[in-house]
Each structure stands twice: as structure tokens, then as C-alpha cells.
Amino acid sequence: MSEHESSTLKKNRIFTVLIGIVLVLIGWNVRLFWIQVASATHLTDRGIDLVENSVVQREQGIVLDSGRGDFVDRNGVSLTGKTMRVLTAFPIETDPSGAAEREASLARAAKVLGVPERQLTVFLDSLTAPQIWTVDGRAAALTEDQAQRLDALGLPDLRVTTYKERYDRRQPAAQVIGYVGQNPERITKQFTDQFHKGELQLTSKIGNAGLEKTFEPWLRGIGATSVSLFTDAARRPLPGLDIRTVTPGNPYYPLKIVTTLDRKLQERIEGKLEQWAIRDGAVVVMDIENADVIAMASRPSFQPEHVDMANEAGWGNRALKAETPGSIFKTVTAAAAMDEHVVKPGETFHCDGELGKFGFTCWKKEGHGTLTLEEGFAQSCNIVFAEVAQRLGGERLERYAQSLGLTNRVGWLGDTSAAAGFRQLDGEEAGQVYAASTDRKDAGALVQTAIGQRDVLLTPLQAANLVVTLFHGGQVLSPRVVQEVRFRNERLYERFDSRHAADAEAFPSIHQATAKTMLGWMTQVVDHGTGSALQAAKWPVAGKSGTAQVQLAGGKPGENHWFIGYGPADHPKYAVAVLIRHVPAGTKNKSILLFQEAMDILAEADQ
């Protein structure tokens, strides 16, 4: 054989071997495809469904942290997302040979938990999926000593893990924060892009109310933290895998929402609402300097983890709902009268309890006698304000309410990275002076409007902001509840600067002298008027009371009780509005005492 023939034969052999290797590799890939895809959903000769059992392995896990961003108060104190050590149980088959030792360990575990051994055993035997040990339906927080003792037992199906509970058992500012839940309709309509990209599913939980809803774009996380115990088809732990924790591990996310609230003050004020058995109402505390909301309490209360979405009365924020204000609206009427000079300096009015027309009367049946506008404000005389309103006219009165920020939504509005025209507050209602169908020239409607009755509506937020507006010389500020958003590593992501109300320039503001006068008149209310009981407060305060006639369910007569004001009167820092809503007519007015309680709390905190 020649050298050329030998070389050709050698090349042919190499080519044949390579072809064989390629065919073997193709065969292996076809087999793997058949096993993993084509036949995985069919039972093998051993009766094992590969897809089903791979899912069984993956399902031996539980979410410890949804990855959603949290809220903190103005001091960095957490409002949501409490982290705690918990006991997590996994449904696995244990080794029968170690039954006696296991029983002894379970007895010790039950003792650490402070429960009967049988209770723990029944809990473990009933498991079909991983579950956190709970008390009264909530994850039970372990002390560090309990965690160490349980870990030391070495039970394969009981592990101590770190769990983030979004809402407290008694969640502070629950209506402000809101709640999360499933809402397929909103996901498909409002988050269409995220839904089509697979970032959200129809079963995803999103913010459905409060700041959880409005700040959804910032709160949505990039992945959950979960813990899994890998098992085989017989629910036995796989050697070498054990428990694994999966987390996004991103230093920037989730984001953190920094509110203007003060958790300690919020909780104390909510405690007073409970102490005074206030079933329906609100308290708003604002920083006079910048209109930041420091506390916003609402009743009835609700638990964000158990929400009846159809019953807004349970989770709606009363501080943002417009209600009949009664005599606190006399602040607007008095300011308009002074600005328009319809009352002469020192001019007096006479009240004998009746106006003499429209069936209009004063709350004091025997009348107040002769008094000035200033004295009429302190004594909240209906007759004085009816006569003043007739000089003003309905259109001018409405215009002044508009200029004081009482007819539109006042909550923070602006352009952000998430949206143009972004509103911080969910469900905030606008105020109202006249209904659309009411004739502004109707004299009978006018006198009722002047004292905050008939069509007039205000929210407690607007009422508190009215006091702030007076301190800023008639300039309407826009209350904010969130001041900034920060990355997980505390770097600033976005800031929401203090600002004037969006439509502040649409209406001319009252004169600064008028605003200053009204603040002075509020001190007279406490000195010798309807708020004289507030002289017992821990620091000097000022304000205006209001009792509005409303209709309760079934047509029964009822009242809204209000008090708005500021403190300390000699060095003002806080504006407060109190509403106790829809109480039976003739009920003792608790709004003044609740205002004092709120001011006393602020005074103690300021020491």
C-alpha cells in the first residue's frame, strides 16, 4: 500500500469515528428531550410522574418576604414590614427508626413554644405544605432564646427562619397606609404593560387603597425571599441540599417610602380615639410651618390583612371624606366680611335667638344679646353670621372659600418619575360650598351656608389646612404625607418637596392682616367663648368649634362635632382638626376634649 493510500484510509477512519460520536450525541439529546419534555407528563414503568414530582420538590418552600417596599415614619421608625424570627414547619417523612428520639425532641419543642405537645404534633401531622407556626392566626414571633433552643433540637422538619410581617396586629395609620390584595381588573387596566411582560399576574397582590395604592410603582419589588426544603417524591429531605434561602440580594431594592408621620404620636392619638370610644371620625395633626401631616387617625378602624373591599366604611379614610362642617365654616364668613369691609369697626349686632325669616334660629334659644362680629365668632352666634352673609352674597362667600383652599382637593399633587399629575392621597374628596343646582342668590340658602350648613362640605384635612393657610397669610399649602423615597442602601431616589396647592394662584388670597386677625379671634374662642374648656390644656391653645346638623340612617336627627385650632397659641407649631361624625342629636360634644387630648400629647412630645 502506498503512502498516499495509507493516509486516505486513516482519514476515512477518523471521519467514521467522528460521525459515530455525532450520532451518539444526537441520540443522547433525543433521549434527554424525551425524558424531560415528551414523556415527563406520562407515568414511567415505576409509576412516577416526573413533572408532578419536580413540582413537589419545588413546593416545599414558603415566602418569608414578598420583596415589597416598606413605609417608615419621619424619624425612620418602621410603619410596615416588621422582621421577626419564626418557626417554619415542613411536611416531610421522618425516619421511623428514630421515633422515640423525635418524640422527645417534639416534647422539648412544645415546651419552648409554651403549648401542649399534642397541639404541636397535630399541627405537624396536618401539614400538606410548609407553614409558619401561628398564634391566633398570625405568625408567632420567637424570642432569641426560643430561636436558639429550637435550632439546637435539630429537627429536620422544624426550622427557625426570619419572616417579614407587613402589618402589625394593631397597625398604626391603617387608613393612611391602606392595604394590598388581589385585584385582577386593575392589573389588566392600569398595569397593562407589566401584565403583558409577565411582571404581574392576575393573582399578584397590589396596593388597593391608601399609600399602598398611590405609591404602587415605587413599592413593587424585584422578587421575593423564600426558603425551601428539597425533598424527593417520598417527601424525604434530599442529602446535601437541605434548606436553601432564595433572595434577590439587590443592594438597592426594595425601595423605602419615608412618610411625614410620627409613629409615636399617631399611636397615642389613636389610643385616645379608642379611649373615648369614638366609632366614626378623624383627627388630623399638621406641621404649621410646611403643612406636613404628622398624624392622621381615622375611625372605624380595620385590619389591613382582613379587608372587605365592598365595605369602604371599614377601610376608608375619614380624614379625606367631605362632611358638613357647621360653625367652623364661620371662619370663612368672618374672613370674607373683614376683607370686603362689609362690617364697620366696632359695629354691633343683636341676637334674640331668631333671625325673623327663613325659620332661621340661633343655637342659643334665648339669644346672645348685643355683640360685635368678633364676639359673635367667639360665641358662635348664628344670627350675627346670617346678617353678615346677607351683606356679602353667595358668590363672594363661595369665592373666599375657594381662595382658602376649601373647594378642591388640597393633598400633594405634582409631576414625579412615576407619573405626571401624581397625587399622594388616595380617595381624597373635594370640599363644597354650594351644590351645582343651588341658586347663589337664594337668601334662605345663603344664611344656612354662612354657618356651614345646607350644601357646605369640608374634609378634616382641609379643615386643618385652613388653619395652616391663615398662618401663611392666606397662601394655601399642599399637605404631604410622604416626603421622599429612598433606596435600600439609604441613597435618595426621589423627593416630594413642600409646595403650594395646585390651584393656589387661581383665586386671590385673603389679606395677611385678615388672616392674622382670624388667628387672634381663635384665642378669644378659648378665652371666653365656646372653647373655654380648653383653658385646662397643658399649653395655651386656640381654635373654633362647630356642630353641624345632619341626618342619620332612618331619617333620625344627628350631628357632626368639630373643633379646629392650633397650639401652642403663643408660639404656634401644630394645626389640629377633630371630627366626630354622625352622633345622635344632643350627644355631648367630645370634639373639644379630644382636641385637648391631641394638644396635650403634642405638648408632652415637645418637652
mmCIF file with all atom_site columns, C-alpha atoms in Angstrom, residues 101 108 161 226 256 300 304 332 336 359-360 371 392 442 480 488 492-493 526-527 546:
data_model
loop_
_atom_site.group_PDB
_atom_site.id
_atom_site.type_symbol
_atom_site.label_atom_id
_atom_site.label_alt_id
_atom_site.label_comp_id
_atom_site.label_asym_id
_atom_site.label_entity_id
_atom_site.label_seq_id
_atom_site.pdbx_PDB_ins_code
_atom_site.Cartn_x
_atom_site.Cartn_y
_atom_site.Cartn_z
_atom_site.occupancy
_atom_site.B_iso_or_equiv
_atom_site.pdbx_formal_charge
_atom_site.auth_seq_id
_atom_site.auth_comp_id
_atom_site.auth_asym_id
_atom_site.auth_atom_id
_atom_site.pdbx_PDB_model_num
ATOM 1  C CA . GLU A 1 101 ? -35.833 10.379 69.924 1.00 0.00 ? 101 GLU A CA 1
ATOM 2  C CA . ARG A 1 108 ? -38.988 19.836 74.225 1.00 0.00 ? 108 ARG A CA 1
ATOM 3  C CA . THR A 1 161 ? -36.384 31.438 59.859 1.00 0.00 ? 161 THR A CA 1
ATOM 4  C CA . SER A 1 226 ? -38.270 32.275 50.114 1.00 0.00 ? 226 SER A CA 1
ATOM 5  C CA . LYS A 1 256 ? -38.385 52.652 51.206 1.00 0.00 ? 256 LYS A CA 1
ATOM 6  C CA . PRO A 1 300 ? -63.789 52.991 62.325 1.00 0.00 ? 300 PRO A CA 1
ATOM 7  C CA . PRO A 1 304 ? -55.314 45.512 56.603 1.00 0.00 ? 304 PRO A CA 1
ATOM 8  C CA . VAL A 1 332 ? -64.529 81.747 56.135 1.00 0.00 ? 332 VAL A CA 1
ATOM 9  C CA . ALA A 1 336 ? -64.688 87.443 53.832 1.00 0.00 ? 336 ALA A CA 1
ATOM 10 C CA . GLY A 1 359 ? -87.199 79.900 60.050 1.00 0.00 ? 359 GLY A CA 1
ATOM 11 C CA . PHE A 1 360 ? -83.539 80.603 60.893 1.00 0.00 ? 360 PHE A CA 1
ATOM 12 C CA . LEU A 1 371 ? -72.350 91.679 70.348 1.00 0.00 ? 371 LEU A CA 1
ATOM 13 C CA . LEU A 1 392 ? -71.655 89.511 51.313 1.00 0.00 ? 392 LEU A CA 1
ATOM 14 C CA . ASP A 1 442 ? -81.165 82.376 47.253 1.00 0.00 ? 442 ASP A CA 1
ATOM 15 C CA . ARG A 1 480 ? -47.985 65.956 52.023 1.00 0.00 ? 480 ARG A CA 1
ATOM 16 C CA . ARG A 1 488 ? -32.474 50.113 50.278 1.00 0.00 ? 488 ARG A CA 1
ATOM 17 C CA . LEU A 1 492 ? -32.152 59.234 47.824 1.00 0.00 ? 492 LEU A CA 1
ATOM 18 C CA . TYR A 1 493 ? -34.362 58.053 44.961 1.00 0.00 ? 493 TYR A CA 1
ATOM 19 C CA . VAL A 1 526 ? -60.876 79.643 74.192 1.00 0.00 ? 526 VAL A CA 1
ATOM 20 C CA . ASP A 1 527 ? -60.623 82.703 76.426 1.00 0.00 ? 527 ASP A CA 1
ATOM 21 C CA . GLY A 1 546 ? -68.564 73.512 65.141 1.00 0.00 ? 546 GLY A CA 1
#
